[in-house]
Short mmCIF file of C-alpha atoms and ligand atoms in Angstrom, two decimals:
data_model
loop_
_atom_site.label_atom_id
_atom_site.label_comp_id
_atom_site.label_asym_id
_atom_site.label_seq_id
_atom_site.Cartn_x
_atom_site.Cartn_y
_atom_site.Cartn_z
CA MET A 1 -69.50 107.00 -60.11
CA SER A 2 -69.09 105.62 -63.61
CA THR A 3 -70.25 102.05 -64.13
CA ALA A 4 -67.60 100.84 -66.57
CA ALA A 5 -64.79 99.21 -64.61
CA PRO A 6 -61.57 101.16 -65.15
CA ILE A 7 -58.17 99.50 -65.45
CA LEU A 8 -56.21 100.18 -62.27
CA LEU A 9 -52.61 101.07 -62.96
CA THR A 10 -51.93 101.32 -59.25
CA PRO A 11 -49.67 98.91 -57.37
CA GLY A 12 -52.39 97.40 -55.18
CA PRO A 13 -55.30 97.32 -55.23
CA LEU A 14 -54.89 96.45 -58.89
CA THR A 15 -56.82 94.99 -61.79
CA THR A 16 -57.85 91.39 -61.14
CA SER A 17 -59.21 88.81 -63.57
CA THR A 18 -62.91 88.03 -63.82
CA ARG A 19 -62.13 84.51 -62.65
CA THR A 20 -60.47 85.81 -59.49
CA ARG A 21 -63.40 88.09 -58.72
CA GLN A 22 -65.86 85.26 -59.38
CA ALA A 23 -64.10 83.11 -56.79
CA MET A 24 -65.54 85.49 -54.19
CA MET A 25 -69.15 84.66 -55.12
CA MET A 26 -69.39 81.98 -52.46
CA ASP A 27 -69.44 82.10 -48.67
CA TRP A 28 -67.09 79.86 -46.72
CA GLY A 29 -67.25 78.73 -43.10
CA SER A 30 -63.96 79.33 -41.33
CA TRP A 31 -64.23 76.01 -39.51
CA ASP A 32 -65.06 74.08 -42.67
CA GLY A 33 -62.70 71.40 -43.96
CA ASP A 34 -62.86 72.65 -47.55
CA PHE A 35 -61.85 76.13 -46.49
CA ASN A 36 -58.99 74.83 -44.37
CA GLU A 37 -57.77 72.73 -47.28
CA MET A 38 -57.77 75.89 -49.36
CA THR A 39 -55.66 77.67 -46.74
CA ALA A 40 -53.21 74.76 -46.68
CA SER A 41 -52.99 74.70 -50.48
CA LEU A 42 -52.46 78.46 -50.55
CA ARG A 43 -49.56 78.24 -48.09
CA GLU A 44 -47.94 75.41 -50.08
CA ARG A 45 -48.28 77.27 -53.36
CA LEU A 46 -46.81 80.44 -51.87
CA LEU A 47 -43.84 78.56 -50.38
CA ALA A 48 -43.17 76.87 -53.71
CA ILE A 49 -42.72 80.26 -55.41
CA ILE A 50 -39.58 80.89 -53.31
CA ASN A 51 -38.55 77.20 -52.97
CA GLY A 52 -38.97 77.70 -49.24
CA GLN A 53 -40.64 74.40 -48.23
CA ASP A 54 -37.64 73.15 -46.22
CA SER A 55 -36.44 76.38 -44.67
CA HIS A 56 -39.47 78.61 -44.05
CA TYR A 57 -43.05 78.65 -42.81
CA CYS A 58 -45.63 80.65 -44.72
CA VAL A 59 -47.70 82.45 -42.09
CA PRO A 60 -50.74 84.27 -43.46
CA LEU A 61 -52.17 87.21 -41.58
CA GLN A 62 -55.41 89.19 -41.85
CA GLY A 63 -55.04 92.83 -42.90
CA SER A 64 -53.14 94.90 -45.45
CA GLY A 65 -49.45 94.44 -46.20
CA THR A 66 -48.31 96.79 -43.44
CA PHE A 67 -50.00 94.57 -40.83
CA ALA A 68 -47.79 91.67 -41.95
CA VAL A 69 -44.63 93.82 -41.91
CA GLU A 70 -45.44 95.04 -38.42
CA ALA A 71 -46.19 91.49 -37.30
CA ALA A 72 -42.86 90.25 -38.71
CA ILE A 73 -40.84 92.92 -36.92
CA GLY A 74 -42.80 92.53 -33.68
CA THR A 75 -42.52 88.73 -33.68
CA LEU A 76 -38.99 88.21 -34.98
CA VAL A 77 -37.01 91.07 -33.45
CA PRO A 78 -36.53 90.35 -29.74
CA ARG A 79 -37.34 93.26 -27.45
CA ASN A 80 -33.63 93.85 -26.83
CA GLY A 81 -32.76 93.67 -30.54
CA LYS A 82 -31.72 96.58 -32.74
CA VAL A 83 -32.78 97.07 -36.34
CA LEU A 84 -30.82 98.82 -39.08
CA VAL A 85 -33.47 100.20 -41.44
CA LEU A 86 -32.39 100.96 -45.03
CA VAL A 87 -34.41 103.83 -46.43
CA ASN A 88 -34.81 105.30 -49.91
CA GLY A 89 -38.48 106.10 -49.95
CA ALA A 90 -41.78 106.17 -48.08
CA TYR A 91 -42.01 102.43 -47.41
CA GLY A 92 -38.53 102.39 -45.87
CA GLN A 93 -39.59 105.26 -43.65
CA ARG A 94 -42.62 103.21 -42.65
CA LEU A 95 -40.31 100.39 -41.47
CA ALA A 96 -38.56 102.87 -39.17
CA LYS A 97 -41.90 104.14 -37.89
CA ILE A 98 -42.97 100.58 -37.08
CA CYS A 99 -39.79 100.02 -35.04
CA SER A 100 -40.39 103.28 -33.25
CA VAL A 101 -44.03 102.51 -32.40
CA LEU A 102 -43.16 98.96 -31.30
CA GLY A 103 -40.36 100.27 -29.10
CA ARG A 104 -37.59 98.32 -30.88
CA ALA A 105 -34.23 100.09 -30.97
CA TYR A 106 -33.29 101.05 -34.53
CA SER A 107 -31.11 103.27 -36.66
CA THR A 108 -31.75 104.35 -40.22
CA PHE A 109 -29.49 104.68 -43.22
CA GLU A 110 -31.03 106.88 -45.86
CA THR A 111 -30.02 107.38 -49.48
CA ALA A 112 -31.66 109.66 -52.07
CA GLU A 113 -34.86 108.36 -53.63
CA ASP A 114 -33.06 107.51 -56.86
CA GLN A 115 -30.09 105.83 -55.13
CA PRO A 116 -30.19 102.14 -54.17
CA THR A 117 -28.64 101.11 -50.86
CA THR A 118 -25.42 99.22 -51.63
CA ALA A 119 -23.97 96.12 -50.00
CA ASP A 120 -20.84 98.17 -49.20
CA ASP A 121 -22.93 100.64 -47.20
CA VAL A 122 -24.46 97.80 -45.23
CA ASP A 123 -21.06 96.21 -44.66
CA ARG A 124 -19.69 99.46 -43.23
CA LEU A 125 -22.76 100.13 -41.08
CA LEU A 126 -22.66 96.65 -39.57
CA THR A 127 -18.95 96.99 -38.85
CA GLU A 128 -19.50 100.37 -37.16
CA ASP A 129 -22.42 99.36 -34.94
CA ARG A 130 -22.11 95.97 -33.29
CA ASP A 131 -25.42 96.35 -31.45
CA ILE A 132 -27.40 95.84 -34.65
CA THR A 133 -29.10 92.43 -34.70
CA HIS A 134 -31.40 92.83 -37.72
CA VAL A 135 -31.38 94.62 -41.07
CA ALA A 136 -34.71 95.65 -42.63
CA LEU A 137 -34.87 96.32 -46.36
CA ILE A 138 -37.44 97.23 -49.00
CA HIS A 139 -36.81 95.14 -52.13
CA CYS A 140 -38.74 97.28 -54.63
CA GLU A 141 -39.45 100.71 -53.12
CA THR A 142 -42.92 101.24 -54.54
CA SER A 143 -42.92 104.97 -53.82
CA THR A 144 -40.60 105.41 -56.82
CA GLY A 145 -40.11 101.97 -58.43
CA ILE A 146 -36.43 101.69 -57.50
CA LEU A 147 -34.95 98.23 -57.03
CA ASN A 148 -32.53 97.59 -54.14
CA PRO A 149 -29.82 94.90 -54.56
CA LEU A 150 -31.35 92.19 -52.39
CA GLN A 151 -28.95 89.38 -53.24
CA ALA A 152 -25.78 91.36 -52.45
CA ILE A 153 -27.20 92.86 -49.26
CA SER A 154 -28.37 89.47 -48.01
CA LYS A 155 -24.84 88.08 -48.49
CA VAL A 156 -23.29 90.90 -46.46
CA VAL A 157 -25.88 90.63 -43.68
CA ALA A 158 -25.28 86.86 -43.45
CA SER A 159 -21.50 87.33 -43.44
CA HIS A 160 -21.87 89.52 -40.34
CA GLY A 161 -24.08 86.86 -38.72
CA LYS A 162 -27.07 89.24 -38.65
CA ARG A 163 -30.70 88.66 -39.54
CA LEU A 164 -32.54 90.06 -42.54
CA ILE A 165 -36.19 91.16 -42.80
CA ILE A 166 -37.34 91.89 -46.36
CA ASP A 167 -40.40 93.85 -47.40
CA ALA A 168 -40.90 92.28 -50.83
CA MET A 169 -44.49 93.44 -51.02
CA SER A 170 -44.43 94.77 -54.58
CA SER A 171 -41.81 92.38 -56.02
CA PHE A 172 -42.79 88.95 -54.69
CA GLY A 173 -44.18 86.74 -57.43
CA ALA A 174 -42.72 88.83 -60.26
CA LEU A 175 -39.01 89.14 -59.44
CA PRO A 176 -37.04 85.98 -58.67
CA ILE A 177 -36.37 85.32 -54.97
CA ASP A 178 -35.06 81.88 -54.00
CA ALA A 179 -34.92 80.85 -50.33
CA ARG A 180 -32.25 78.25 -51.16
CA GLU A 181 -29.89 80.99 -52.33
CA LEU A 182 -30.88 83.86 -50.10
CA GLN A 183 -30.65 83.94 -46.31
CA PHE A 184 -33.44 85.78 -44.53
CA ASP A 185 -35.47 85.56 -41.34
CA ALA A 186 -38.58 87.04 -42.88
CA LEU A 187 -39.85 87.98 -46.31
CA VAL A 188 -43.18 89.77 -46.36
CA ALA A 189 -45.74 90.17 -49.16
CA ALA A 190 -49.49 90.41 -49.63
CA SER A 191 -52.47 89.14 -51.63
CA GLY A 192 -53.19 92.22 -53.71
CA LYS A 193 -49.91 92.89 -55.53
CA CYS A 194 -48.04 90.79 -58.11
CA LEU A 195 -50.09 87.67 -57.40
CA GLU A 196 -53.11 89.65 -58.61
CA GLY A 197 -55.42 88.70 -55.76
CA VAL A 198 -57.64 91.18 -53.96
CA PRO A 199 -56.29 93.12 -50.97
CA GLY A 200 -57.00 91.89 -47.45
CA MET A 201 -54.25 89.54 -46.29
CA GLY A 202 -50.50 89.54 -46.01
CA PHE A 203 -48.14 86.62 -45.47
CA VAL A 204 -44.72 86.22 -43.96
CA PHE A 205 -42.17 83.62 -44.98
CA ALA A 206 -40.48 83.13 -41.64
CA ASN A 207 -37.35 81.06 -41.09
CA LYS A 208 -38.54 77.93 -39.27
CA GLN A 209 -35.91 77.90 -36.53
CA THR A 210 -36.24 81.62 -35.88
CA LEU A 211 -40.03 81.54 -35.67
CA ASP A 212 -39.97 78.46 -33.41
CA GLN A 213 -37.81 80.46 -30.99
CA ALA A 214 -39.89 83.64 -31.21
CA GLN A 215 -42.52 82.79 -28.61
CA GLY A 216 -43.22 85.77 -26.34
CA ASN A 217 -41.40 88.38 -28.46
CA SER A 218 -44.58 89.98 -29.74
CA HIS A 219 -46.07 92.95 -27.94
CA SER A 220 -49.43 92.16 -29.55
CA LEU A 221 -51.91 89.30 -29.44
CA ALA A 222 -53.41 89.70 -32.91
CA MET A 223 -50.06 90.34 -34.63
CA ASP A 224 -48.18 87.42 -33.07
CA LEU A 225 -46.94 85.28 -35.95
CA HIS A 226 -45.59 82.59 -33.65
CA ASP A 227 -49.03 82.12 -32.17
CA GLN A 228 -50.75 82.30 -35.57
CA ASN A 229 -48.38 79.66 -36.94
CA SER A 230 -48.66 77.22 -34.04
CA TYR A 231 -52.45 77.51 -33.96
CA MET A 232 -52.57 76.81 -37.70
CA ALA A 233 -50.22 73.85 -37.30
CA LYS A 234 -52.45 72.39 -34.55
CA THR A 235 -55.89 73.06 -36.04
CA GLY A 236 -55.48 73.87 -39.74
CA GLN A 237 -57.47 77.02 -39.00
CA TRP A 238 -56.75 80.70 -38.82
CA ARG A 239 -56.53 81.92 -35.21
CA PHE A 240 -59.21 84.59 -35.61
CA THR A 241 -61.85 85.14 -38.33
CA PRO A 242 -60.10 84.67 -41.69
CA PRO A 243 -60.74 86.96 -44.69
CA THR A 244 -62.51 84.02 -46.39
CA HIS A 245 -63.31 85.70 -49.70
CA VAL A 246 -59.82 87.12 -49.98
CA VAL A 247 -58.34 83.66 -49.40
CA ALA A 248 -60.62 82.16 -52.06
CA ALA A 249 -59.69 84.89 -54.54
CA LEU A 250 -55.97 84.53 -53.86
CA HIS A 251 -56.20 80.76 -54.26
CA GLU A 252 -57.89 81.21 -57.64
CA ALA A 253 -55.29 83.84 -58.59
CA LEU A 254 -52.52 81.36 -57.75
CA LEU A 255 -54.06 78.72 -60.03
CA GLN A 256 -53.96 81.28 -62.86
CA TYR A 257 -50.41 82.23 -61.90
CA ALA A 258 -49.37 78.60 -62.41
CA GLU A 259 -51.33 78.33 -65.67
CA GLU A 260 -49.68 81.47 -67.03
CA GLY A 261 -46.26 79.88 -66.44
CA GLY A 262 -45.41 80.95 -62.90
CA LEU A 263 -42.81 83.53 -62.04
CA PRO A 264 -40.91 83.70 -65.36
CA ALA A 265 -44.14 84.37 -67.27
CA ARG A 266 -45.39 86.92 -64.75
CA HIS A 267 -42.03 88.68 -64.82
CA GLN A 268 -41.97 88.73 -68.59
CA ARG A 269 -45.49 90.17 -68.89
CA TYR A 270 -44.70 92.95 -66.41
CA ALA A 271 -41.34 93.68 -68.08
CA GLN A 272 -43.16 93.98 -71.41
CA ASN A 273 -45.78 96.26 -69.81
CA CYS A 274 -42.99 98.41 -68.42
CA LYS A 275 -41.22 98.62 -71.77
CA THR A 276 -44.42 99.54 -73.63
CA LEU A 277 -45.02 102.24 -71.04
CA LEU A 278 -41.48 103.67 -71.05
CA ASP A 279 -41.24 103.67 -74.87
CA GLY A 280 -44.65 105.31 -75.30
CA MET A 281 -44.06 107.97 -72.68
CA SER A 282 -40.60 108.75 -73.95
CA ALA A 283 -42.04 109.25 -77.46
CA MET A 284 -44.29 111.89 -75.85
CA GLY A 285 -41.27 113.55 -74.26
CA LEU A 286 -42.03 112.33 -70.73
CA SER A 287 -39.04 110.98 -68.82
CA SER A 288 -38.90 108.58 -65.91
CA PHE A 289 -37.38 109.50 -62.55
CA ILE A 290 -35.44 106.25 -61.95
CA PRO A 291 -32.58 105.26 -64.33
CA ALA A 292 -33.43 102.19 -66.44
CA ASP A 293 -30.84 99.87 -64.83
CA ILE A 294 -32.39 100.19 -61.34
CA GLN A 295 -36.01 100.51 -62.46
CA ALA A 296 -38.18 97.58 -61.33
CA PRO A 297 -40.87 96.51 -63.84
CA ILE A 298 -43.51 97.16 -61.17
CA ILE A 299 -44.28 100.86 -61.14
CA VAL A 300 -42.74 103.82 -62.96
CA THR A 301 -42.43 107.39 -61.66
CA PHE A 302 -42.63 110.04 -64.39
CA HIS A 303 -41.71 113.68 -64.23
CA ALA A 304 -44.81 115.79 -64.77
CA PRO A 305 -44.82 117.76 -68.05
CA ASP A 306 -43.05 121.06 -67.62
CA SER A 307 -46.12 123.17 -68.41
CA PRO A 308 -48.15 125.71 -66.44
CA ASN A 309 -51.29 123.96 -67.75
CA TYR A 310 -50.50 120.72 -65.91
CA ARG A 311 -52.50 119.88 -62.76
CA PHE A 312 -52.41 116.31 -61.47
CA LYS A 313 -56.06 116.28 -60.38
CA ASP A 314 -57.29 117.47 -63.79
CA PHE A 315 -54.95 115.02 -65.56
CA TYR A 316 -56.12 112.17 -63.32
CA GLU A 317 -59.81 112.83 -64.03
CA ARG A 318 -59.24 113.03 -67.78
CA VAL A 319 -57.29 109.75 -67.86
CA LYS A 320 -59.92 108.12 -65.63
CA ALA A 321 -62.67 109.20 -68.05
CA LYS A 322 -60.75 107.22 -70.70
CA GLY A 323 -60.73 104.11 -68.50
CA PHE A 324 -57.45 104.16 -66.58
CA ILE A 325 -56.65 104.93 -62.95
CA LEU A 326 -53.20 106.41 -62.30
CA TYR A 327 -51.36 107.09 -59.06
CA PRO A 328 -50.07 110.39 -57.70
CA GLY A 329 -46.32 110.82 -57.22
CA LYS A 330 -44.87 110.38 -53.76
CA LEU A 331 -41.83 112.65 -53.99
CA THR A 332 -41.54 115.84 -52.00
CA GLN A 333 -39.00 117.68 -54.16
CA VAL A 334 -40.23 117.17 -57.73
CA GLU A 335 -43.68 117.04 -59.35
CA THR A 336 -44.29 113.47 -60.55
CA PHE A 337 -47.01 110.91 -61.20
CA ARG A 338 -46.82 107.12 -61.16
CA VAL A 339 -48.07 104.38 -63.48
CA GLY A 340 -48.17 100.76 -62.31
CA CYS A 341 -47.14 97.89 -64.62
CA ILE A 342 -48.70 95.15 -62.50
CA GLY A 343 -52.15 93.59 -62.41
CA CYS A 344 -54.21 91.64 -64.93
CA VAL A 345 -53.08 93.84 -67.83
CA ASP A 346 -50.93 93.09 -70.87
CA SER A 347 -48.93 95.34 -73.14
CA ARG A 348 -52.01 96.07 -75.28
CA GLY A 349 -53.66 97.44 -72.15
CA MET A 350 -50.55 99.47 -71.41
CA GLN A 351 -50.57 100.91 -74.92
CA GLY A 352 -54.18 101.92 -74.25
CA ALA A 353 -53.03 103.72 -71.11
CA VAL A 354 -50.22 105.47 -72.99
CA ASP A 355 -52.71 106.65 -75.63
CA ALA A 356 -55.12 107.89 -72.94
CA ILE A 357 -52.33 109.77 -71.18
CA GLY A 358 -51.26 111.40 -74.46
CA GLN A 359 -54.82 112.46 -75.28
CA ALA A 360 -55.39 113.86 -71.79
CA LEU A 361 -52.20 115.91 -71.88
CA ARG A 362 -53.02 117.26 -75.34
CA GLU A 363 -56.52 118.24 -74.18
CA MET A 364 -54.89 120.13 -71.32
CA GLN A 365 -52.34 121.62 -73.74
CA ALA A 366 -49.68 120.40 -71.35
CA ILE A 367 -47.53 118.74 -74.05
C1 PLP B 1 -48.00 97.96 -50.82
C2 PLP B 1 -46.76 97.97 -50.02
C3 PLP B 1 -46.79 97.80 -48.62
C4 PLP B 1 -48.06 97.60 -47.85
O1 PLP B 1 -48.92 98.64 -47.92
P1 PLP B 1 -50.42 98.46 -47.43
O2 PLP B 1 -51.04 99.76 -47.78
O3 PLP B 1 -50.40 98.20 -45.98
O4 PLP B 1 -50.97 97.29 -48.18
C5 PLP B 1 -45.59 97.75 -47.95
N1 PLP B 1 -44.42 97.88 -48.59
C6 PLP B 1 -44.35 98.05 -49.92
C7 PLP B 1 -43.02 98.16 -50.55
C8 PLP B 1 -45.52 98.11 -50.68
O5 PLP B 1 -45.45 98.27 -52.01
#
């Protein structure tokens, strides 16, 4: 293992600030008043990002992001509900798998990996199948970087009187989402993505009325958000051992988020990172898989160079030796690799990554 810390251009875990990592240098008791105040402050700060104080609870949950998605579906979809899952990548497929494992009825609607789901599709599907009670959607499909039209889909779902569950894991905190303008039962995200905390906890913004009525829906003790929320309301504590260091790091990351200028500033930095990346790669003759107008400034999928000398593993190791960690592609049909735009990195850092990628490909004689 090399000792110099590389810059992670991966969409979680990602590069965190020194200050965020230093916040983990202390041990906290889970019963302690100071720790519980930190949890309360964290929940308030998270709710403020979506203006959700009046309409939603913020329910934190131990585990990676998928744990929180699974908990949201298990807690909010009644056992006799039916979920329409919108799929255009691996995370959408994971939503369907969760429904299947939990034994919730579901159907899927799948578009190509470079095609967003449209509100018209959803309108037609909800008209055709009256049994559907919930729609589940990935906001930014991190397997490619495609952005789905959340606002328009939420309007259609609401107009049919159905409920919406949003996996906003890789967009929350960077792309605007306002609970006063958008109707949803649950919006799910996690500590280690655009908020630039460390991985280890997810959180669900759950509609207050819906969650209050969700007692007994969950098939699971540990993943029951209703129970987690009512225990927290009564005691100020997490129901089971909290990820104390992760909470402390996320709290510190949220202070820096506010200092940077909140969502608009975070969005602008990532958009600039994305532009630096796209411009630099395009100058090298490398094209992105997703068209610019539906590309989220979160992660970019690039076509691999069309050269017999290109091998991802070799490429990866060479770029890593220059200080940057990339991500493999997640497409089955075409050879790609991915570069994240999120984390504690600015456009200078991204230019460094572009230069390292160029050098590595020239060494390989792949461009
Ligand atoms: C990161 C991510 C998740 C959660 O993945 P974990 O590996 O469980 O943290 C879920 N959905 C999307 C869209 C993501 O980007």
